[in-house]
C-alpha cells in the first residue's frame, strides 16, 4: 500500500488536516491497514518537500491544512496507471523453509506442508470474519480483505501443488548403512538395439 | 449434548481383493448445531465419500454414523429414508433442481413427500425462499433463474422444514468468487439459525467461511483448524504499509 499516493487521492477531494487524513485513510481501507498520525505527518512533510502538496496554514503541524498541487495531481495519475513491481519475486520464507526441509533426512515434508496450510487457513478465517462482521455493503473493506484472502489462497495452492509434486517423487534410496551390506551392482547402461 | 452429526471410526472400502480401494479410514468427526465445518483435501482424499456417508446416501463399511444421536445402522431402511428426508438437506454442485418444477415447487416437494399438506408445505417453502431472498422468483422455472438464484433455491430446499443437518458438496459450483462467497454467507447464516453444516470444498477462500476446517488426506482426517481468535487481532497486526 502506498501511503503517499493514498493521501494524495484523499487531498484531491479538497484541503484536509493530518488527523482527518488519518481517519479517512483507515475507514476507506476497511480499517484493515492501521496508520498512525505520526506516519501521516512524516509523509505529508515528504510530499511537501517534493512539491506534491502544500500547506495552507501556518504554525504547528496539527494546525496546518494541506492541499494537493498540480504536480501532485500528475504524480497521482501516473502512479495509478503504473503497474506495481511484480518481478523480481520477493524471497519467500515459506519456499525456503520447504527447500531446506527437503535436504534434512527424517523430516516429514507433507506434515510440514500441512502445518503451514493450517496456519494460512486459520489466518484466512480471521480475515473472512472481518468481512462477515461488516456485511455485504462495505465494498472498500471487501476489496481490501479479498486482496489478502487471494494472496493467502495462492500460498495454499502452492502448498497443495508441492504436496502433489513431492508425492510423485520416486521412493527415497535406502539409507547408506543398508546399501553398504548389498553386493555391488554394475552401473546401469543404456540398452542399444542391434 | 447430542451432536447433529457424529461419525465414529467410519471406514469405507470399495471393491475387494487386489482392486480394493479404501476411501475412508477410521474417521471420527462430530458436528454440532450452529457449526459450519468445511472439509478440504486433494482429489481422491475421500471428501465426497465422507459427505455421502454422513448423509446416508451410502453405507459405511464399518463404524457408526449418528444423526441427531440416532445410529443409522440400527433403524430400518424406511425409517432411514424418513430420517434422511426430515433431518438432512443436501446442496449439490450442479444444484439438482427439477427442471419441470418452479422454484417454489422444488422447495415444496420434499415437504409433500414427507406428508405435509399442500397448503402448509407451500407456506413453509415460501418462508424458506424468503429467508434466501428469492421469494420474488418463486414462480420461475430453474432455466429462468441465474446461477446464483438457482443455488439459493437449492439451499432453500435443503433447509426447508425442520432439517438439522445441511450437507453441501462443492456448493459454489461454477459460480464466480463473489457469488460463491454469497453462497457461503447463506450457508453460514443457516447454521447460525441452528443447523449443523458440512461443506466440501477445494477452495480455501470459501472454506475460510467455516467455523472449523477439517483436512482429509488418503481417507484419514489428518488435521483441523482451531477456533480462530476474533478479527480484531488482525487490525493491530502492525505496520502493513
GROMACS .gro file of C-alpha atoms in nm:
model
  435
    1UNK     CA    1   0.000   0.000   0.000
    2UNK     CA    2   0.145   0.336  -0.098
    3UNK     CA    3   0.057   0.575   0.183
    4UNK     CA    4   0.182   0.889  -0.005
    5UNK     CA    5  -0.046   0.819  -0.302
    6UNK     CA    6  -0.342   0.730  -0.083
    7UNK     CA    7  -0.300   1.069   0.090
    8UNK     CA    8  -0.275   1.245  -0.246
    9UNK     CA    9  -0.600   1.077  -0.351
   10UNK     CA   10  -0.773   1.198  -0.033
   11UNK     CA   11  -0.642   1.551  -0.088
   12UNK     CA   12  -0.785   1.560  -0.440
   13UNK     CA   13  -1.124   1.600  -0.269
   14UNK     CA   14  -1.007   1.926  -0.108
   15UNK     CA   15  -0.768   2.056   0.161
   16UNK     CA   16  -0.757   1.849   0.482
   17UNK     CA   17  -0.587   1.837   0.822
   18UNK     CA   18  -0.349   1.549   0.904
   19UNK     CA   19  -0.580   1.396   1.162
   20UNK     CA   20  -0.868   1.386   0.916
   21UNK     CA   21  -0.644   1.222   0.657
   22UNK     CA   22  -0.560   0.950   0.908
   23UNK     CA   23  -0.924   0.868   0.992
   24UNK     CA   24  -1.030   0.877   0.628
   25UNK     CA   25  -0.741   0.654   0.520
   26UNK     CA   26  -0.838   0.394   0.778
   27UNK     CA   27  -1.210   0.399   0.708
   28UNK     CA   28  -1.161   0.375   0.331
   29UNK     CA   29  -0.929   0.078   0.356
   30UNK     CA   30  -1.183  -0.106   0.568
   31UNK     CA   31  -0.972  -0.035   0.880
   32UNK     CA   32  -0.755  -0.329   0.783
   33UNK     CA   33  -0.447  -0.110   0.741
   34UNK     CA   34  -0.387   0.091   1.056
   35UNK     CA   35  -0.197   0.416   1.012
   36UNK     CA   36  -0.072   0.631   1.297
   37UNK     CA   37  -0.091   1.006   1.283
   38UNK     CA   38   0.289   1.038   1.307
   39UNK     CA   39   0.322   0.849   0.979
   40UNK     CA   40   0.069   1.084   0.821
   41UNK     CA   41   0.269   1.395   0.917
   42UNK     CA   42   0.602   1.244   0.812
   43UNK     CA   43   0.452   1.153   0.474
   44UNK     CA   44   0.298   1.499   0.434
   45UNK     CA   45   0.636   1.660   0.504
   46UNK     CA   46   0.796   1.447   0.233
   47UNK     CA   47   0.517   1.528  -0.013
   48UNK     CA   48   0.557   1.898   0.067
   49UNK     CA   49   0.933   1.878   0.015
   50UNK     CA   50   0.874   1.719  -0.327
   51UNK     CA   51   0.622   1.987  -0.423
   52UNK     CA   52   0.329   1.746  -0.444
   53UNK     CA   53   0.127   1.910  -0.164
   54UNK     CA   54   0.137   2.250   0.005
   55UNK     CA   55   0.034   2.369   0.350
   56UNK     CA   56  -0.247   2.622   0.365
   57UNK     CA   57  -0.187   2.741   0.725
   58UNK     CA   58   0.099   2.838   0.950
   59UNK     CA   59   0.216   2.721   1.292
   60UNK     CA   60   0.213   2.374   1.448
   61UNK     CA   61   0.169   2.079   1.218
   62UNK     CA   62  -0.169   1.989   1.367
   63UNK     CA   63  -0.295   2.335   1.268
   64UNK     CA   64  -0.189   2.302   0.906
   65UNK     CA   65  -0.423   2.203   0.631
   66UNK     CA   66  -0.273   2.053   0.318
   67UNK     CA   67  -0.382   2.069  -0.043
   68UNK     CA   68  -0.263   1.884  -0.350
   69UNK     CA   69  -0.057   2.075  -0.611
   70UNK     CA   70  -0.083   2.028  -0.987
   71UNK     CA   71   0.244   1.830  -0.971
   72UNK     CA   72   0.074   1.610  -0.708
   73UNK     CA   73  -0.221   1.558  -0.941
   74UNK     CA   74   0.009   1.448  -1.223
   75UNK     CA   75   0.203   1.217  -0.990
   76UNK     CA   76  -0.118   1.052  -0.870
   77UNK     CA   77  -0.250   0.997  -1.224
   78UNK     CA   78   0.083   0.847  -1.329
   79UNK     CA   79   0.104   0.622  -1.024
   80UNK     CA   80  -0.248   0.481  -1.081
   81UNK     CA   81  -0.154   0.354  -1.426
   82UNK     CA   82   0.196   0.239  -1.336
   83UNK     CA   83   0.194  -0.141  -1.286
   84UNK     CA   84   0.322  -0.249  -0.944
   85UNK     CA   85   0.661  -0.414  -0.925
   86UNK     CA   86   0.597  -0.786  -0.972
   87UNK     CA   87   0.948  -0.901  -1.060
   88UNK     CA   88   1.190  -0.997  -0.922
   89UNK     CA   89   0.977  -1.203  -0.681
   90UNK     CA   90   1.026  -1.146  -0.312
   91UNK     CA   91   1.239  -1.412  -0.145
   92UNK     CA   92   0.967  -1.627   0.002
   93UNK     CA   93   1.040  -1.753   0.352
   94UNK     CA   94   0.796  -2.043   0.318
   95UNK     CA   95   0.956  -2.166  -0.005
   96UNK     CA   96   1.296  -2.153   0.161
   97UNK     CA   97   1.170  -2.348   0.464
   98UNK     CA   98   1.032  -2.624   0.240
   99UNK     CA   99   1.350  -2.638   0.030
  100UNK     CA  100   1.556  -2.664   0.349
  101UNK     CA  101   1.327  -2.935   0.488
  102UNK     CA  102   1.382  -3.142   0.173
  103UNK     CA  103   1.753  -3.150   0.249
  104UNK     CA  104   1.712  -3.274   0.606
  105UNK     CA  105   1.669  -3.652   0.638
  106UNK     CA  106   1.388  -3.768   0.864
  107UNK     CA  107   1.161  -3.464   0.818
  108UNK     CA  108   0.808  -3.546   0.706
  109UNK     CA  109   0.769  -3.272   0.447
  110UNK     CA  110   0.398  -3.349   0.393
  111UNK     CA  111   0.336  -3.294   0.761
  112UNK     CA  112   0.534  -2.972   0.746
  113UNK     CA  113   0.328  -2.853   0.447
  114UNK     CA  114   0.011  -2.929   0.643
  115UNK     CA  115   0.130  -2.728   0.944
  116UNK     CA  116   0.173  -2.426   0.716
  117UNK     CA  117  -0.152  -2.494   0.529
  118UNK     CA  118  -0.346  -2.497   0.855
  119UNK     CA  119  -0.180  -2.178   0.972
  120UNK     CA  120  -0.259  -1.997   0.646
  121UNK     CA  121  -0.623  -2.111   0.650
  122UNK     CA  122  -0.662  -2.005   1.013
  123UNK     CA  123  -0.539  -1.660   0.909
  124UNK     CA  124  -0.786  -1.663   0.620
  125UNK     CA  125  -1.066  -1.749   0.865
  126UNK     CA  126  -0.979  -1.438   1.064
  127UNK     CA  127  -0.991  -1.218   0.755
  128UNK     CA  128  -1.320  -1.372   0.648
  129UNK     CA  129  -1.458  -1.292   0.993
  130UNK     CA  130  -1.379  -0.926   0.926
  131UNK     CA  131  -1.583  -0.945   0.605
  132UNK     CA  132  -1.865  -1.142   0.766
  133UNK     CA  133  -1.897  -0.895   1.052
  134UNK     CA  134  -1.902  -0.593   0.821
  135UNK     CA  135  -2.181  -0.719   0.595
  136UNK     CA  136  -2.203  -0.715   0.218
  137UNK     CA  137  -2.244  -0.340   0.172
  138UNK     CA  138  -1.891  -0.239   0.271
  139UNK     CA  139  -1.720  -0.256  -0.067
  140UNK     CA  140  -1.390  -0.091   0.036
  141UNK     CA  141  -1.343  -0.341   0.314
  142UNK     CA  142  -1.440  -0.634   0.091
  143UNK     CA  143  -1.180  -0.527  -0.167
  144UNK     CA  144  -0.904  -0.497   0.091
  145UNK     CA  145  -0.990  -0.827   0.259
  146UNK     CA  146  -1.028  -1.007  -0.077
  147UNK     CA  147  -0.677  -0.894  -0.172
  148UNK     CA  148  -0.540  -1.053   0.146
  149UNK     CA  149  -0.753  -1.365   0.108
  150UNK     CA  150  -0.647  -1.431  -0.250
  151UNK     CA  151  -0.282  -1.368  -0.165
  152UNK     CA  152  -0.312  -1.626   0.114
  153UNK     CA  153  -0.507  -1.866  -0.108
  154UNK     CA  154  -0.220  -1.858  -0.357
  155UNK     CA  155   0.004  -1.986  -0.075
  156UNK     CA  156  -0.240  -2.270  -0.005
  157UNK     CA  157  -0.241  -2.361  -0.374
  158UNK     CA  158   0.137  -2.361  -0.378
  159UNK     CA  159   0.139  -2.591  -0.071
  160UNK     CA  160  -0.112  -2.823  -0.244
  161UNK     CA  161   0.099  -2.833  -0.559
  162UNK     CA  162   0.414  -2.900  -0.353
  163UNK     CA  163   0.232  -3.189  -0.182
  164UNK     CA  164   0.141  -3.348  -0.515
  165UNK     CA  165   0.485  -3.294  -0.667
  166UNK     CA  166   0.661  -3.450  -0.369
  167UNK     CA  167   0.421  -3.742  -0.367
  168UNK     CA  168   0.512  -3.814  -0.728
  169UNK     CA  169   0.883  -3.835  -0.646
  170UNK     CA  170   1.032  -4.186  -0.660
  171UNK     CA  171   1.078  -4.351  -0.319
  172UNK     CA  172   1.399  -4.235  -0.148
  173UNK     CA  173   1.706  -4.455  -0.186
  174UNK     CA  174   1.775  -4.690   0.108
  175UNK     CA  175   1.987  -4.548   0.389
  176UNK     CA  176   2.366  -4.573   0.328
  177UNK     CA  177   2.424  -4.833   0.603
  178UNK     CA  178   2.186  -5.075   0.433
  179UNK     CA  179   2.341  -5.006   0.097
  180UNK     CA  180   2.683  -5.099   0.232
  181UNK     CA  181   2.561  -5.453   0.303
  182UNK     CA  182   2.440  -5.510  -0.050
  183UNK     CA  183   2.659  -5.663  -0.319
  184UNK     CA  184   2.779  -5.403  -0.560
  185UNK     CA  185   2.554  -5.359  -0.860
  186UNK     CA  186   2.702  -5.297  -1.200
  187UNK     CA  187   2.645  -4.949  -1.332
  188UNK     CA  188   2.325  -4.940  -1.536
  189UNK     CA  189   2.396  -4.892  -1.904
  190UNK     CA  190   2.157  -4.797  -2.175
  191UNK     CA  191   2.050  -5.088  -2.390
  192UNK     CA  192   2.105  -5.034  -2.756
  193UNK     CA  193   1.917  -5.245  -3.003
  194UNK     CA  194   2.132  -5.416  -3.260
  195UNK     CA  195  -2.545  -3.279   2.434
  196UNK     CA  196  -2.612  -3.489   2.126
  197UNK     CA  197  -2.420  -3.384   1.817
  198UNK     CA  198  -2.620  -3.318   1.499
  199UNK     CA  199  -2.377  -3.549   1.320
  200UNK     CA  200  -2.126  -3.793   1.459
  201UNK     CA  201  -1.901  -4.029   1.266
  202UNK     CA  202  -1.729  -4.289   1.483
  203UNK     CA  203  -1.442  -4.490   1.341
  204UNK     CA  204  -1.602  -4.481   0.997
  205UNK     CA  205  -1.427  -4.668   0.716
  206UNK     CA  206  -1.536  -4.721   0.359
  207UNK     CA  207  -1.392  -4.983   0.128
  208UNK     CA  208  -1.487  -5.014  -0.238
  209UNK     CA  209  -1.425  -5.342  -0.422
  210UNK     CA  210  -1.230  -5.635  -0.282
  211UNK     CA  211  -0.908  -5.827  -0.329
  212UNK     CA  212  -0.644  -5.660  -0.542
  213UNK     CA  213  -0.890  -5.396  -0.666
  214UNK     CA  214  -0.985  -5.292  -0.311
  215UNK     CA  215  -0.985  -4.918  -0.253
  216UNK     CA  216  -1.002  -4.781   0.098
  217UNK     CA  217  -1.175  -4.444   0.063
  218UNK     CA  218  -1.204  -4.366   0.436
  219UNK     CA  219  -1.005  -4.497   0.733
  220UNK     CA  220  -1.138  -4.477   1.088
  221UNK     CA  221  -1.279  -4.129   1.050
  222UNK     CA  222  -1.405  -3.960   1.366
  223UNK     CA  223  -1.597  -3.635   1.325
  224UNK     CA  224  -1.862  -3.454   1.528
  225UNK     CA  225  -2.054  -3.154   1.404
  226UNK     CA  226  -2.270  -2.951   1.639
  227UNK     CA  227  -2.574  -2.740   1.566
  228UNK     CA  228  -2.482  -2.382   1.479
  229UNK     CA  229  -2.148  -2.504   1.350
  230UNK     CA  230  -2.025  -2.492   0.990
  231UNK     CA  231  -1.746  -2.737   0.914
  232UNK     CA  232  -1.553  -2.731   0.586
  233UNK     CA  233  -1.381  -3.044   0.459
  234UNK     CA  234  -1.075  -2.988   0.242
  235UNK     CA  235  -0.839  -3.230   0.076
  236UNK     CA  236  -0.685  -3.322  -0.258
  237UNK     CA  237  -0.879  -3.514  -0.524
  238UNK     CA  238  -0.940  -3.871  -0.415
  239UNK     CA  239  -0.888  -3.794  -0.046
  240UNK     CA  240  -1.239  -3.914   0.044
  241UNK     CA  241  -1.421  -3.580   0.081
  242UNK     CA  242  -1.729  -3.671  -0.120
  243UNK     CA  243  -1.743  -4.022   0.026
  244UNK     CA  244  -1.744  -3.871   0.374
  245UNK     CA  245  -2.036  -3.649   0.278
  246UNK     CA  246  -2.246  -3.923   0.114
  247UNK     CA  247  -2.194  -4.149   0.416
  248UNK     CA  248  -2.282  -3.865   0.656
  249UNK     CA  249  -2.599  -3.811   0.454
  250UNK     CA  250  -2.681  -4.186   0.449
  251UNK     CA  251  -2.676  -4.187   0.070
  252UNK     CA  252  -2.416  -4.460   0.107
  253UNK     CA  253  -2.338  -4.704   0.388
  254UNK     CA  254  -2.011  -4.720   0.577
  255UNK     CA  255  -1.815  -5.048   0.558
  256UNK     CA  256  -1.754  -5.022   0.932
  257UNK     CA  257  -1.804  -4.774   1.213
  258UNK     CA  258  -2.109  -4.578   1.322
  259UNK     CA  259  -2.292  -4.281   1.173
  260UNK     CA  260  -2.521  -4.097   1.414
  261UNK     CA  261  -2.760  -3.823   1.303
  262UNK     CA  262  -2.912  -3.638   1.598
  263UNK     CA  263  -2.797  -3.928   1.816
  264UNK     CA  264  -2.969  -4.194   1.603
  265UNK     CA  265  -2.734  -4.467   1.480
  266UNK     CA  266  -2.828  -4.512   1.114
  267UNK     CA  267  -2.736  -4.881   1.123
  268UNK     CA  268  -2.996  -4.954   1.391
  269UNK     CA  269  -3.300  -4.822   1.204
  270UNK     CA  270  -3.498  -4.986   0.926
  271UNK     CA  271  -3.448  -4.888   0.567
  272UNK     CA  272  -3.778  -4.698   0.558
  273UNK     CA  273  -3.702  -4.516   0.883
  274UNK     CA  274  -3.365  -4.424   0.745
  275UNK     CA  275  -3.529  -4.275   0.435
  276UNK     CA  276  -3.764  -4.081   0.660
  277UNK     CA  277  -3.474  -3.954   0.871
  278UNK     CA  278  -3.289  -3.858   0.555
  279UNK     CA  279  -3.590  -3.664   0.425
  280UNK     CA  280  -3.671  -3.491   0.751
  281UNK     CA  281  -3.335  -3.424   0.907
  282UNK     CA  282  -3.084  -3.387   0.627
  283UNK     CA  283  -3.064  -3.131   0.348
  284UNK     CA  284  -2.827  -3.159   0.054
  285UNK     CA  285  -2.682  -2.896  -0.173
  286UNK     CA  286  -2.507  -3.024  -0.483
  287UNK     CA  287  -2.252  -2.866  -0.713
  288UNK     CA  288  -2.491  -2.858  -1.008
  289UNK     CA  289  -2.790  -2.753  -0.792
  290UNK     CA  290  -3.000  -3.059  -0.896
  291UNK     CA  291  -3.325  -2.865  -0.922
  292UNK     CA  292  -3.602  -3.043  -1.111
  293UNK     CA  293  -3.636  -2.857  -1.440
  294UNK     CA  294  -4.012  -2.915  -1.482
  295UNK     CA  295  -4.097  -2.758  -1.143
  296UNK     CA  296  -4.094  -2.392  -1.042
  297UNK     CA  297  -3.862  -2.268  -0.769
  298UNK     CA  298  -4.146  -2.288  -0.517
  299UNK     CA  299  -4.248  -2.639  -0.627
  300UNK     CA  300  -3.888  -2.756  -0.599
  301UNK     CA  301  -3.877  -2.638  -0.238
  302UNK     CA  302  -4.226  -2.768  -0.158
  303UNK     CA  303  -4.157  -3.117  -0.296
  304UNK     CA  304  -3.956  -3.263  -0.004
  305UNK     CA  305  -4.224  -3.146   0.241
  306UNK     CA  306  -4.505  -3.301   0.039
  307UNK     CA  307  -4.310  -3.624   0.003
  308UNK     CA  308  -4.296  -3.621   0.379
  309UNK     CA  309  -4.674  -3.596   0.409
  310UNK     CA  310  -4.708  -3.226   0.486
  311UNK     CA  311  -5.036  -3.095   0.339
  312UNK     CA  312  -5.005  -2.894   0.022
  313UNK     CA  313  -5.108  -2.555   0.164
  314UNK     CA  314  -4.886  -2.581   0.473
  315UNK     CA  315  -4.597  -2.708   0.260
  316UNK     CA  316  -4.637  -2.413   0.026
  317UNK     CA  317  -4.631  -2.161   0.311
  318UNK     CA  318  -4.322  -2.319   0.468
  319UNK     CA  319  -4.146  -2.332   0.131
  320UNK     CA  320  -4.226  -1.967   0.064
  321UNK     CA  321  -4.078  -1.882   0.404
  322UNK     CA  322  -3.755  -2.064   0.309
  323UNK     CA  323  -3.737  -1.878  -0.024
  324UNK     CA  324  -3.791  -1.553   0.164
  325UNK     CA  325  -3.506  -1.634   0.401
  326UNK     CA  326  -3.282  -1.671   0.097
  327UNK     CA  327  -3.415  -1.358  -0.065
  328UNK     CA  328  -3.556  -1.530  -0.374
  329UNK     CA  329  -3.927  -1.536  -0.294
  330UNK     CA  330  -3.986  -1.300  -0.588
  331UNK     CA  331  -3.863  -1.579  -0.818
  332UNK     CA  332  -4.097  -1.841  -0.670
  333UNK     CA  333  -4.292  -1.897  -0.992
  334UNK     CA  334  -3.990  -1.916  -1.220
  335UNK     CA  335  -3.853  -2.238  -1.361
  336UNK     CA  336  -3.485  -2.323  -1.299
  337UNK     CA  337  -3.381  -2.231  -1.653
  338UNK     CA  338  -3.526  -1.882  -1.597
  339UNK     CA  339  -3.301  -1.824  -1.296
  340UNK     CA  340  -2.937  -1.708  -1.280
  341UNK     CA  341  -2.674  -1.943  -1.136
  342UNK     CA  342  -2.675  -1.759  -0.804
  343UNK     CA  343  -3.056  -1.768  -0.782
  344UNK     CA  344  -3.065  -2.141  -0.861
  345UNK     CA  345  -2.822  -2.211  -0.581
  346UNK     CA  346  -3.032  -2.000  -0.342
  347UNK     CA  347  -3.335  -2.209  -0.432
  348UNK     CA  348  -3.131  -2.527  -0.382
  349UNK     CA  349  -3.025  -2.407  -0.036
  350UNK     CA  350  -3.386  -2.315   0.048
  351UNK     CA  351  -3.485  -2.671  -0.048
  352UNK     CA  352  -3.208  -2.810   0.172
  353UNK     CA  353  -3.305  -2.616   0.484
  354UNK     CA  354  -3.684  -2.616   0.448
  355UNK     CA  355  -3.879  -2.774   0.734
  356UNK     CA  356  -3.705  -2.894   1.046
  357UNK     CA  357  -3.379  -3.016   0.895
  358UNK     CA  358  -3.094  -3.003   1.141
  359UNK     CA  359  -2.811  -3.111   0.913
  360UNK     CA  360  -2.707  -2.940   0.592
  361UNK     CA  361  -2.456  -3.117   0.365
  362UNK     CA  362  -2.306  -2.938   0.068
  363UNK     CA  363  -2.068  -3.080  -0.193
  364UNK     CA  364  -1.875  -2.804  -0.372
  365UNK     CA  365  -2.191  -2.590  -0.349
  366UNK     CA  366  -2.045  -2.290  -0.524
  367UNK     CA  367  -2.002  -2.495  -0.840
  368UNK     CA  368  -1.916  -2.282  -1.138
  369UNK     CA  369  -2.015  -1.954  -0.970
  370UNK     CA  370  -1.765  -1.669  -0.974
  371UNK     CA  371  -1.588  -1.591  -0.649
  372UNK     CA  372  -1.826  -1.314  -0.538
  373UNK     CA  373  -2.139  -1.526  -0.599
  374UNK     CA  374  -1.957  -1.820  -0.442
  375UNK     CA  375  -1.900  -1.607  -0.134
  376UNK     CA  376  -2.273  -1.527  -0.137
  377UNK     CA  377  -2.348  -1.899  -0.113
  378UNK     CA  378  -2.107  -1.938   0.179
  379UNK     CA  379  -2.271  -1.642   0.356
  380UNK     CA  380  -2.607  -1.817   0.317
  381UNK     CA  381  -2.477  -2.149   0.448
  382UNK     CA  382  -2.321  -1.968   0.740
  383UNK     CA  383  -2.644  -1.782   0.811
  384UNK     CA  384  -2.835  -2.113   0.801
  385UNK     CA  385  -2.601  -2.268   1.056
  386UNK     CA  386  -2.626  -1.961   1.277
  387UNK     CA  387  -3.002  -2.020   1.285
  388UNK     CA  388  -2.938  -2.360   1.444
  389UNK     CA  389  -2.849  -2.602   1.165
  390UNK     CA  390  -2.526  -2.805   1.157
  391UNK     CA  391  -2.346  -2.770   0.824
  392UNK     CA  392  -2.075  -2.967   0.647
  393UNK     CA  393  -1.938  -2.828   0.323
  394UNK     CA  394  -1.686  -2.995   0.097
  395UNK     CA  395  -1.474  -2.751  -0.099
  396UNK     CA  396  -1.129  -2.732  -0.253
  397UNK     CA  397  -1.118  -2.353  -0.241
  398UNK     CA  398  -0.952  -2.209   0.066
  399UNK     CA  399  -1.125  -1.869   0.045
  400UNK     CA  400  -1.462  -2.048   0.064
  401UNK     CA  401  -1.352  -2.290   0.336
  402UNK     CA  402  -1.248  -1.990   0.544
  403UNK     CA  403  -1.618  -1.909   0.598
  404UNK     CA  404  -1.643  -2.222   0.815
  405UNK     CA  405  -1.603  -2.228   1.192
  406UNK     CA  406  -1.372  -2.526   1.155
  407UNK     CA  407  -1.179  -2.668   0.862
  408UNK     CA  408  -1.104  -3.041   0.860
  409UNK     CA  409  -0.826  -3.174   0.635
  410UNK     CA  410  -0.861  -3.515   0.471
  411UNK     CA  411  -0.575  -3.699   0.311
  412UNK     CA  412  -0.586  -4.053   0.172
  413UNK     CA  413  -0.906  -4.119   0.364
  414UNK     CA  414  -0.770  -4.003   0.700
  415UNK     CA  415  -0.854  -3.685   0.887
  416UNK     CA  416  -0.502  -3.554   0.933
  417UNK     CA  417  -0.563  -3.215   1.087
  418UNK     CA  418  -0.815  -2.943   1.163
  419UNK     CA  419  -0.809  -2.573   1.241
  420UNK     CA  420  -0.858  -2.447   1.592
  421UNK     CA  421  -1.120  -2.183   1.664
  422UNK     CA  422  -0.980  -1.859   1.523
  423UNK     CA  423  -0.937  -1.559   1.751
  424UNK     CA  424  -1.162  -1.262   1.679
  425UNK     CA  425  -1.099  -1.050   1.370
  426UNK     CA  426  -0.980  -0.762   1.589
  427UNK     CA  427  -0.650  -0.949   1.623
  428UNK     CA  428  -0.578  -0.862   1.258
  429UNK     CA  429  -0.639  -0.492   1.297
  430UNK     CA  430  -0.348  -0.449   1.532
  431UNK     CA  431  -0.121  -0.671   1.327
  432UNK     CA  432   0.129  -0.391   1.289
  433UNK     CA  433   0.253  -0.167   1.017
  434UNK     CA  434   0.148  -0.300   0.679
  435UNK     CA  435   0.228  -0.003   0.466
   0.00000   0.00000   0.00000
